[in-house]
mmCIF file of C-alpha atoms and ligand atoms in Angstrom:
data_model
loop_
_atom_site.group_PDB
_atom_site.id
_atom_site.type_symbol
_atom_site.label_atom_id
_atom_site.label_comp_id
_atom_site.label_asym_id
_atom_site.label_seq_id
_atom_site.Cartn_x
_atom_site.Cartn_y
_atom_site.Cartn_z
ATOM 1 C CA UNK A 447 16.805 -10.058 4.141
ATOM 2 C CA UNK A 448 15.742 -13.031 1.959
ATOM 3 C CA UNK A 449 13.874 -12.776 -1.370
ATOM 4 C CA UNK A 450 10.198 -13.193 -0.582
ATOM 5 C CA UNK A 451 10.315 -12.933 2.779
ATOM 6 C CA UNK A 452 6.789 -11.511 3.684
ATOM 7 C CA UNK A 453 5.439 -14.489 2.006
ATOM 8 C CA UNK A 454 7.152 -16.767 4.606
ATOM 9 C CA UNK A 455 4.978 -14.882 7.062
ATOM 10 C CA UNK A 456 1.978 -14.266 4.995
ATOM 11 C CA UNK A 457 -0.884 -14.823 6.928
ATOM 12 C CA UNK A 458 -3.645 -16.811 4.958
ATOM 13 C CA UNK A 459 -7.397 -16.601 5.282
ATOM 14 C CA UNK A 460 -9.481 -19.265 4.004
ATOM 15 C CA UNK A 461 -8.572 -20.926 0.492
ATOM 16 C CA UNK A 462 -11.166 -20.920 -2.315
ATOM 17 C CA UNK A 463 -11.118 -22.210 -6.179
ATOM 18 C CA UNK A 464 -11.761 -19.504 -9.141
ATOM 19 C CA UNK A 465 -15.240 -19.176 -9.564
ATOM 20 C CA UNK A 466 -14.272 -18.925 -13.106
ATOM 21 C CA UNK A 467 -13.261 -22.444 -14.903
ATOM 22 C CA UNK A 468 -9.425 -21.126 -16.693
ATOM 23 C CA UNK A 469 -9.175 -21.489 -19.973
ATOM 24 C CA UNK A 470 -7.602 -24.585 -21.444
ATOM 25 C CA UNK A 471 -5.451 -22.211 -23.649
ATOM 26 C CA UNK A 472 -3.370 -20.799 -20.473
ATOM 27 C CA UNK A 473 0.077 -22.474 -19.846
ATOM 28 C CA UNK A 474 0.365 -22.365 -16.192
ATOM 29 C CA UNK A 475 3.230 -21.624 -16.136
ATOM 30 C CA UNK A 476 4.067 -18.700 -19.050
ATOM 31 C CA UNK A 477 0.624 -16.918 -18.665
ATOM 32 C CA UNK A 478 -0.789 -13.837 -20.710
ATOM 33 C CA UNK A 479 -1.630 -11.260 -17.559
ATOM 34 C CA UNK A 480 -2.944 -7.752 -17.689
ATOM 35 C CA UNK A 481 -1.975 -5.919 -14.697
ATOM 36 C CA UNK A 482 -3.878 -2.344 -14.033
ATOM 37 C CA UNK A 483 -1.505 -0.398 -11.869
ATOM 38 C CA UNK A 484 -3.349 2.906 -9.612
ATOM 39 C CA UNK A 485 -0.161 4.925 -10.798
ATOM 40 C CA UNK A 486 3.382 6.334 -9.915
ATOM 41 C CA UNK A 487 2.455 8.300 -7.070
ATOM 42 C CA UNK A 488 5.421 7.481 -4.394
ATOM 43 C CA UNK A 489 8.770 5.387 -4.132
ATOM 44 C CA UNK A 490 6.501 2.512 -2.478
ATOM 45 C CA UNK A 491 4.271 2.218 -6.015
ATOM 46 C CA UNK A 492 7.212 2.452 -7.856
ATOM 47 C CA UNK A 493 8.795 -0.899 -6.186
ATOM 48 C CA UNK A 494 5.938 -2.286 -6.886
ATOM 49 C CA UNK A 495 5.501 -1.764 -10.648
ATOM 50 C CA UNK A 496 9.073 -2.755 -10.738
ATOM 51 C CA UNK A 497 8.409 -6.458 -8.978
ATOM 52 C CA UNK A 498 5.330 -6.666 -11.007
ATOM 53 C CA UNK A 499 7.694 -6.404 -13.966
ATOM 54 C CA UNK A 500 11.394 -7.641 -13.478
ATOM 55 C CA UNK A 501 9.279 -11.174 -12.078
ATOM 56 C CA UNK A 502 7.206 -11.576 -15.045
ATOM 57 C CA UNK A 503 10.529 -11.482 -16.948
ATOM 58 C CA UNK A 504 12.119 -13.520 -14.760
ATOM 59 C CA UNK A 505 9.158 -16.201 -15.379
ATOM 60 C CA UNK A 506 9.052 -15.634 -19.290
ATOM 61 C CA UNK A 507 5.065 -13.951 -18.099
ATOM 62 C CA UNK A 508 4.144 -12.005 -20.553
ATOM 63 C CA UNK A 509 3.108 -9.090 -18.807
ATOM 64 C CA UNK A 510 0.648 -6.542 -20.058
ATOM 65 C CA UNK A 511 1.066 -3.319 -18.317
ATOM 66 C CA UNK A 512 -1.384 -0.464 -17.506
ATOM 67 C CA UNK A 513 -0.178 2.643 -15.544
ATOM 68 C CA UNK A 514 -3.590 4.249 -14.156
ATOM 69 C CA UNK A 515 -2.017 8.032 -13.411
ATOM 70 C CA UNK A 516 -3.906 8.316 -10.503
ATOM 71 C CA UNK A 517 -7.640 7.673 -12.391
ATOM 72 C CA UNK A 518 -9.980 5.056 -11.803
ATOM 73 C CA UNK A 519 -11.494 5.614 -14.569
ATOM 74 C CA UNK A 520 -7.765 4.660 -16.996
ATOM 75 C CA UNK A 521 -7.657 1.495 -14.700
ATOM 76 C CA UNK A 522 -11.589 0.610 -16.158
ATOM 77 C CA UNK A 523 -10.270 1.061 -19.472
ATOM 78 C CA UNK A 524 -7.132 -0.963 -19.096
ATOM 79 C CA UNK A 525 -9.144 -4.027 -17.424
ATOM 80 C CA UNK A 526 -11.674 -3.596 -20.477
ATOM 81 C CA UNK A 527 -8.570 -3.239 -22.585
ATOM 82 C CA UNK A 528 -7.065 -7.098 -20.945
ATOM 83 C CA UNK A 529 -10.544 -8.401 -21.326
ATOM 84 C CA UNK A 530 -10.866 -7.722 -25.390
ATOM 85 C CA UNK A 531 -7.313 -9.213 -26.130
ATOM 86 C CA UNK A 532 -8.503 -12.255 -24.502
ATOM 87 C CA UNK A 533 -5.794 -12.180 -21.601
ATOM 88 C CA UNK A 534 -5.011 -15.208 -19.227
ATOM 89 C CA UNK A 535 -5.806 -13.685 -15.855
ATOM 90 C CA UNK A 536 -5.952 -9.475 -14.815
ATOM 91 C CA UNK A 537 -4.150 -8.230 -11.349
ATOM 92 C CA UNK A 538 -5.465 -4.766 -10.158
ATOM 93 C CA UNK A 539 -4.381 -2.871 -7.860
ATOM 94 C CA UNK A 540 -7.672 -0.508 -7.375
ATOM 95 C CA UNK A 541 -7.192 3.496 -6.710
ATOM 96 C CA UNK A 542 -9.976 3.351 -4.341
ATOM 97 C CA UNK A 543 -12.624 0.955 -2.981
ATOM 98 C CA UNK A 544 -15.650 1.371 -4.816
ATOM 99 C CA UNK A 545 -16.943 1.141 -8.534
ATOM 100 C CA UNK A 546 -15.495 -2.067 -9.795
ATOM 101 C CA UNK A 547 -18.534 -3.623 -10.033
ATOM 102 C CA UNK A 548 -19.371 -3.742 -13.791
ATOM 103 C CA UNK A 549 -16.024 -4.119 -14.889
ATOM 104 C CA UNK A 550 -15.257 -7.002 -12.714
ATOM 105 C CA UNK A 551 -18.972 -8.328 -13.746
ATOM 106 C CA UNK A 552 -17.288 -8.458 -17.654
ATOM 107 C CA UNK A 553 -14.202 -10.576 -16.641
ATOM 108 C CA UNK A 554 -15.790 -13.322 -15.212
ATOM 109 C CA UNK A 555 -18.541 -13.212 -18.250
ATOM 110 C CA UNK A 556 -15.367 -13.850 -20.292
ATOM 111 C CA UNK A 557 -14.489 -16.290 -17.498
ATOM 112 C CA UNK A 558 -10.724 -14.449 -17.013
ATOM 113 C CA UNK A 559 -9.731 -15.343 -13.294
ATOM 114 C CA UNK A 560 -9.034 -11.499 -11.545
ATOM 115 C CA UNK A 561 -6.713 -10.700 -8.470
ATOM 116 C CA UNK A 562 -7.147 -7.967 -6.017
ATOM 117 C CA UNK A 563 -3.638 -6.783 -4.804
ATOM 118 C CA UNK A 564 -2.703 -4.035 -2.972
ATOM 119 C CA UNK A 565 -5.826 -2.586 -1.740
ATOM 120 C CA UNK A 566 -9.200 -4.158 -1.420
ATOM 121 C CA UNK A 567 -12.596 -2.885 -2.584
ATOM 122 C CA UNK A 568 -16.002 -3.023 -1.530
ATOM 123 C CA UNK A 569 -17.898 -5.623 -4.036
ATOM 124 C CA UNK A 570 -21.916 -6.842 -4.465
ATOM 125 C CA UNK A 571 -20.400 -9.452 -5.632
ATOM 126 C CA UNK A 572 -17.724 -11.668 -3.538
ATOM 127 C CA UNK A 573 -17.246 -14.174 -6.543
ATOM 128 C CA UNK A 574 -16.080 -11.131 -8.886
ATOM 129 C CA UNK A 575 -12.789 -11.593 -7.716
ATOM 130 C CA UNK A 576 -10.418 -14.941 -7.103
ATOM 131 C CA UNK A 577 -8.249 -13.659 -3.952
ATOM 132 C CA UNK A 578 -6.700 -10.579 -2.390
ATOM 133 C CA UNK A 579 -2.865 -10.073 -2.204
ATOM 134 C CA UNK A 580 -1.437 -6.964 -0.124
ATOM 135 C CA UNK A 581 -1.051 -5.687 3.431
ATOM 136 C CA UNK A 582 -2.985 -4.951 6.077
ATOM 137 C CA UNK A 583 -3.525 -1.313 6.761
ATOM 138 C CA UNK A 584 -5.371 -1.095 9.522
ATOM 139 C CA UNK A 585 -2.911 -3.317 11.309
ATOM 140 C CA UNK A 586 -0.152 -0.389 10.015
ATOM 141 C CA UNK A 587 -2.345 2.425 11.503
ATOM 142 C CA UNK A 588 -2.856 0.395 14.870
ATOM 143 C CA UNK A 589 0.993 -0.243 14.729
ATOM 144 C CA UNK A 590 1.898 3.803 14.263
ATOM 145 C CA UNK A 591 -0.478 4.863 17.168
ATOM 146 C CA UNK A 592 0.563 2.106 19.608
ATOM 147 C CA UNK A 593 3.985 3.476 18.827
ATOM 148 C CA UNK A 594 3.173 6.989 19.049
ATOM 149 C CA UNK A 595 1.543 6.228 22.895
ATOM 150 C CA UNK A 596 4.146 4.174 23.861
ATOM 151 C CA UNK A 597 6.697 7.527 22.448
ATOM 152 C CA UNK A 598 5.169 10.370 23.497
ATOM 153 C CA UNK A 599 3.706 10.062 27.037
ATOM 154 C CA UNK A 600 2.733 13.514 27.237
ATOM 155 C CA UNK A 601 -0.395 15.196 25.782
ATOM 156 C CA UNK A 602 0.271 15.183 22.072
ATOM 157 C CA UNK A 603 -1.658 17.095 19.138
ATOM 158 C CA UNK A 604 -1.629 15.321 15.934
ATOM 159 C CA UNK A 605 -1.818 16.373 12.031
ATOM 160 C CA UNK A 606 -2.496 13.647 9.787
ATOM 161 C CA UNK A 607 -1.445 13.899 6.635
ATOM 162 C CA UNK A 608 -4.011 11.568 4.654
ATOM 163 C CA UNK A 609 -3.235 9.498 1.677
ATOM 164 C CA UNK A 610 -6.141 9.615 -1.751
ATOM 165 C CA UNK A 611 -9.589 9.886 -0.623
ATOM 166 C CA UNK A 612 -11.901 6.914 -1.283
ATOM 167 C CA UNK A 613 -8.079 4.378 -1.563
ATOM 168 C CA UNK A 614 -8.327 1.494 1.190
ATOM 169 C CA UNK A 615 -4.926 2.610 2.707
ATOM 170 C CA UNK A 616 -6.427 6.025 3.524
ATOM 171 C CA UNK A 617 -9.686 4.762 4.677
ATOM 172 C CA UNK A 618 -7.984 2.043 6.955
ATOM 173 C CA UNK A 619 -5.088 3.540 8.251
ATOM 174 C CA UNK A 620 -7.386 6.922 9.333
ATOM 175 C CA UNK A 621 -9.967 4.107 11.209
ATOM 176 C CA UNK A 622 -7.415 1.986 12.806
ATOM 177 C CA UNK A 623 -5.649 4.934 14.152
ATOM 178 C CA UNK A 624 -8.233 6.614 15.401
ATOM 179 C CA UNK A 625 -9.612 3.760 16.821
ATOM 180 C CA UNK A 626 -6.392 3.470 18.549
ATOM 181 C CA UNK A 627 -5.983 6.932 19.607
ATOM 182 C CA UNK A 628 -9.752 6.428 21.503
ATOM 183 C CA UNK A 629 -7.416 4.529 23.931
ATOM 184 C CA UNK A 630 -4.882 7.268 24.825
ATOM 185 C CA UNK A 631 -6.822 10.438 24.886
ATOM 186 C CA UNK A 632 -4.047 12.207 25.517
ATOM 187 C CA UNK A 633 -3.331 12.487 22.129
ATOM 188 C CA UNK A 634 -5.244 14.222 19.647
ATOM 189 C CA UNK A 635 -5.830 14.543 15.685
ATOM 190 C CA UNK A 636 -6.367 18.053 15.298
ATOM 191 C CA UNK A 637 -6.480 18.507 11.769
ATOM 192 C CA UNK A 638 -6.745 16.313 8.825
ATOM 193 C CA UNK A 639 -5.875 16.695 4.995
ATOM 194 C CA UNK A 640 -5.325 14.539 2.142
ATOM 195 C CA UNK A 641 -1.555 14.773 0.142
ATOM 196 C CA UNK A 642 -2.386 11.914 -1.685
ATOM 197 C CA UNK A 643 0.532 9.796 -1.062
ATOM 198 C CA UNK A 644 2.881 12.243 -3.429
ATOM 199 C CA UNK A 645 5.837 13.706 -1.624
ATOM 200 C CA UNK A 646 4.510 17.339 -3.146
ATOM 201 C CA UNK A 647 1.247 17.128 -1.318
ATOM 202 C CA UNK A 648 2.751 16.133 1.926
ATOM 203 C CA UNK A 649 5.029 19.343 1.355
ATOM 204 C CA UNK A 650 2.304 21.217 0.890
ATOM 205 C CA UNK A 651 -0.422 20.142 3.174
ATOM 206 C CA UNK A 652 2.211 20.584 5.763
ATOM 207 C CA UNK A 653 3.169 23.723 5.141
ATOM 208 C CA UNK A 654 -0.726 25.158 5.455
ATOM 209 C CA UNK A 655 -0.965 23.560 8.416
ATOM 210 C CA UNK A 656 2.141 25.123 9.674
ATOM 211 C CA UNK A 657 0.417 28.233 8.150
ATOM 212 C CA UNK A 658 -2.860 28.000 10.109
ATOM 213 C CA UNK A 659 -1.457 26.178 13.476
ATOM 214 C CA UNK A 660 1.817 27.593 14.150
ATOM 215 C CA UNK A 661 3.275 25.432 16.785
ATOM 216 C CA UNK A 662 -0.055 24.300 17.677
ATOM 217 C CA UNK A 663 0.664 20.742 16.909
ATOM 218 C CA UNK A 664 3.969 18.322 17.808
ATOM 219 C CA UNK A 665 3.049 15.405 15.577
ATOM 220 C CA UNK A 666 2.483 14.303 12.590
ATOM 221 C CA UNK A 667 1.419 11.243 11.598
ATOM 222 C CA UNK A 668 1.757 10.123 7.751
ATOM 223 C CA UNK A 669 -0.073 7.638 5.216
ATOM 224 C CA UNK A 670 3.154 6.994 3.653
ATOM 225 C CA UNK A 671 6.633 8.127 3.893
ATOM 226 C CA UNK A 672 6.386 10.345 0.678
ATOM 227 C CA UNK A 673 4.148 12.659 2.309
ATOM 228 C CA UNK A 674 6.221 12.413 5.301
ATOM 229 C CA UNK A 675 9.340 13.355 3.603
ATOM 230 C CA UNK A 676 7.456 16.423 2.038
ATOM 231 C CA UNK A 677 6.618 17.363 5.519
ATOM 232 C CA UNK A 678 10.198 17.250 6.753
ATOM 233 C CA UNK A 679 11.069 19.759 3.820
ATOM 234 C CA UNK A 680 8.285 22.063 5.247
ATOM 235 C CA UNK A 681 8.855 21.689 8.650
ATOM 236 C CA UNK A 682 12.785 22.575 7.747
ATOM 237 C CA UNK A 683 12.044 25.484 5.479
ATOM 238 C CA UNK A 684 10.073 26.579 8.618
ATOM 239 C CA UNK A 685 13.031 26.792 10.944
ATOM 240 C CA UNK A 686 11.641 23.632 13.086
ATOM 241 C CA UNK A 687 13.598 20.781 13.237
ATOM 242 C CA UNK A 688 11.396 17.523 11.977
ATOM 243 C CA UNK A 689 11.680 14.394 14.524
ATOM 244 C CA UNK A 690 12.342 16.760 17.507
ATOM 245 C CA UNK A 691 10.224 19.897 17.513
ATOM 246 C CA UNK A 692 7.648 17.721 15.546
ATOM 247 C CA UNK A 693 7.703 13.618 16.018
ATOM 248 C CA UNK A 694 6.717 12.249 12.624
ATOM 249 C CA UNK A 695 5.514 8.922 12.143
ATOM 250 C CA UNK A 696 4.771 7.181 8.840
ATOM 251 C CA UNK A 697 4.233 4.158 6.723
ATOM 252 C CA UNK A 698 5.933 2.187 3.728
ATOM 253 C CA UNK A 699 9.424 2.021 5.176
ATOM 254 C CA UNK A 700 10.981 2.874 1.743
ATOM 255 C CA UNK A 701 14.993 3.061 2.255
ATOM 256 C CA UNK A 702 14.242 6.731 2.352
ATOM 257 C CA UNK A 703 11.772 6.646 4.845
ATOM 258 C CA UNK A 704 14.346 4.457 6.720
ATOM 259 C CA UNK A 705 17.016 6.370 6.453
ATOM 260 C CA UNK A 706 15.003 9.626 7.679
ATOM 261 C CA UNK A 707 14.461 7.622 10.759
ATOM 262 C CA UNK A 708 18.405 6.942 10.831
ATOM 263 C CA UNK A 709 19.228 10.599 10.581
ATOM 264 C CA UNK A 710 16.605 11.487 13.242
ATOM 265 C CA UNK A 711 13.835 13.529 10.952
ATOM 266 C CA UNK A 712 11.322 10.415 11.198
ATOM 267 C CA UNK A 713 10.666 8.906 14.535
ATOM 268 C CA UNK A 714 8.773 6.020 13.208
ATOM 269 C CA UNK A 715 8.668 4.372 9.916
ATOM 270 C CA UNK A 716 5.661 1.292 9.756
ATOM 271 C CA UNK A 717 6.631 -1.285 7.021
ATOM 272 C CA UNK A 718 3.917 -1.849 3.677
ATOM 273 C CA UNK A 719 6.060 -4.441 1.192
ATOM 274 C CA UNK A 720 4.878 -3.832 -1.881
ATOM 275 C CA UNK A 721 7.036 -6.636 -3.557
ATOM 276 C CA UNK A 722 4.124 -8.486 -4.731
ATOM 277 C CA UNK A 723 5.443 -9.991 -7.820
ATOM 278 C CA UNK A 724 6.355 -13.917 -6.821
ATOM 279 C CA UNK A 725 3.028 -14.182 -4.564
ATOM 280 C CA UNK A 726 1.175 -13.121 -7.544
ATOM 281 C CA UNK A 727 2.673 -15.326 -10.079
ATOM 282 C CA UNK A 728 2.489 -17.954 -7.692
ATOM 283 C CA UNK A 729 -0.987 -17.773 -7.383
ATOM 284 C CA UNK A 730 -1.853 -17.338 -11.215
ATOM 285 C CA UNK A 731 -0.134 -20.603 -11.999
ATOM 286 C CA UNK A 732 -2.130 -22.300 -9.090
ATOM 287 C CA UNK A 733 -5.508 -20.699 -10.290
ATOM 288 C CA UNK A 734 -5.058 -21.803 -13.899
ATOM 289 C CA UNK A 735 -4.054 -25.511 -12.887
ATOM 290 C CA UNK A 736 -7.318 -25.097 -11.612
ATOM 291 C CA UNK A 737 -6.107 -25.597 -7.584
ATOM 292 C CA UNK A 738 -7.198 -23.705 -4.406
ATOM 293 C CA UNK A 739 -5.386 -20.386 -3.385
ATOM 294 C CA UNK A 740 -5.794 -18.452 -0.200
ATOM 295 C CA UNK A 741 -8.822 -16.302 -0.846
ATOM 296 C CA UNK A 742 -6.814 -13.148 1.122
ATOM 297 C CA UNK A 743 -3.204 -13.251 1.790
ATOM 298 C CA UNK A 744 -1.239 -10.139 4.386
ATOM 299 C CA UNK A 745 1.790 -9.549 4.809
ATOM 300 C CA UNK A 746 3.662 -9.273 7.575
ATOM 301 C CA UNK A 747 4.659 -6.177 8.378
ATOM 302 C CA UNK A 748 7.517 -4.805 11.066
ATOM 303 C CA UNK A 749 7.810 -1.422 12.442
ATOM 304 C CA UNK A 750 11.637 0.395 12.446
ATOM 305 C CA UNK A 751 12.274 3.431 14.655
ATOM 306 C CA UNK A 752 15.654 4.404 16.511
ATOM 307 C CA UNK A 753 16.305 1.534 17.746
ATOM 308 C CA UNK A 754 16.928 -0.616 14.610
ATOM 309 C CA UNK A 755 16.656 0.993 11.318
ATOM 310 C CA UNK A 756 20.480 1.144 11.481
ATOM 311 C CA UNK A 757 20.836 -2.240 11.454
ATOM 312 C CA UNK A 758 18.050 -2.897 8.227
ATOM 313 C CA UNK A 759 18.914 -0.520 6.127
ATOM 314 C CA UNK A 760 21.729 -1.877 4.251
ATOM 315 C CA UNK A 761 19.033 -5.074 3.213
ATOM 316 C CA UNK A 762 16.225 -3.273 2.408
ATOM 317 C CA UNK A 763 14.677 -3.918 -1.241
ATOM 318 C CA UNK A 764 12.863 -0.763 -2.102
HETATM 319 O O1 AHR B 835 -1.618 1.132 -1.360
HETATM 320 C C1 AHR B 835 -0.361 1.268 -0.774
HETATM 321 C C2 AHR B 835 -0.024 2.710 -0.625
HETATM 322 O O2 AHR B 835 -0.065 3.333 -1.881
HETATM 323 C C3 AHR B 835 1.375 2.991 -0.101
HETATM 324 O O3 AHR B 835 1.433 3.091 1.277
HETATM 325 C C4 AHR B 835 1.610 4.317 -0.708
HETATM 326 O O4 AHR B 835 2.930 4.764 -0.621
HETATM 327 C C5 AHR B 835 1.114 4.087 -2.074
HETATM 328 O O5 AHR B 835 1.032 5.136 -2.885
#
């Protein structure tokens, strides 16, 4: 696998300038950037700290760093933190959709250019924000049931195991699945609870479900592989073995998740890059030389089940 691949296949939407005029101050090049992470919930957010990071060094960026833990409200404070030491652009990656409003509303009074990556949010506003950077979940979720129908052609009852409440990723991979699912009503969600992407609360969200279903369900279909790996620790401690007595699916396609999927406990792994770094760089230095960048940017995403996560595994980044 090439460096940067998903940006090769990035799909662009639109391109717009900053509604904010940058600063003549900012080098293009060796920017000042605040960057308010959600958190260190799973493997996936911790690749993508780490390209935030090791690329800004690579570029000589100085890189401010925020790490949320998990609170919206630490993320608010970090971006009004960015703001008051006069920073050359802010990246956020938002811990759920709404609520950015007012913040947002005080970087572009100080006329400091903001990206969206990872998630999107729900804005009044359109112009608070330059341009989104991330993937496209409800493409993932559409991905995992397609598989799941194509998979399992017999009548199948699902758990999901959902990632935080109120985060994009949750929101759209629940609605794309289920919209989905309305296709093959065969399957079924039965029950639905929220581990918040940590590995912990996919152990134990599986483990009361095990609790209060019994056998009643042979799937289990994951917001991210963290959870999913939790789950495969319940469904073992339970005697069950996970990927045959119970088909998981799930989505990030850490090497983990991967090599679940290799050793037969994960049927289906759907791949979320989060190796964000370059394309965010990239389009910093094009906002402050005062050019047009796409105003949302996916990545492309593959899906790696039986049939080739052998073959992947030995090239994959995170
Ligand atoms: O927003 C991306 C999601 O957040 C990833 O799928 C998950 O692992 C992470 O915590």
């Amino acid at each position: 696998m090439k460096l940067f691949r998903p940006l090769r296949s990035a799909l662009w939407l639109g391109a717009v300038l900053s509604p904010v005029l940058p600063r003549a101050a900012a080098d293009p090049a060796h920017p000042v950037v605040g960057f308010a992470q959600t958190g260190a919930e799973s493997a996936w957010r911790t690749a993508n700290t780490e390209s935030m990071k090791s690329e800004a060094a690579r570029r000589g960026i100085e890189l401010k760093f925020s790490d949320g833990q998990g609170k919206q409200e630490n993320q608010i404070r970090a971006v009004r933190s960015f703001i008051t030491q006069g920073v050359d652009a802010i990246v956020i990656a938002p811990l759920v959709e709404t609520g950015w409003d007012p913040v947002l509303r005080e970087a572009k009074e100080a006329k400091i250019p903001v990206i969206i990556t990872d998630r999107t949010i729900e804005t009044a506003d359109p112009d608070s924000y330059v341009c989104f950077i991330g993937s496209d979940f409800a493409q993932e979720g559409k991905m995992a049931a397609d598989w799941l129908a194509a998979h399992h052609p017999a009548p199948g009852r699902i758990v999901e195991l959902q990632g935080t409440p109120g985060s994009a990723p949750a929101n759209e991979r629940h609605r794309a699945f289920a919209a989905a699912l309305a296709g093959y009503p065969r399957l079924q969600v039965i029950d639905a609870q929220s581990g918040d992407f940590r590995r912990a609360g996919g152990k134990e969200v599986m483990e009361a479900m095990l609790k209060k279903h019994g056998r009643d369900f042979d799937i289990v279909y994951a917001h991210n592989d963290d959870m999913a790996l939790g789950a495969v620790q319940a469904i073992e401690e339970a005697g069950l073995k996970p990927g045959q007595d119970i088909m998981i699916v799930s989505i990030d396609a850490i090497r983990e998740g991967v090599q679940a999927v290799i050793d037969g406990k994960i049927n289906c792994v759907v791949e979320c890059n989060p190796l964000f770094g370059p394309a965010v760089y990239d389009t910093i230095a094009k906002i402050l030389r005062g050019e047009p960048v796409p105003r949302k940017t996916f990545n492309h995403d593959e899906l790696f089940d039986a049939t080739n996560a052998a073959r992947v595994i030995a090239q994959r980044q995170y």
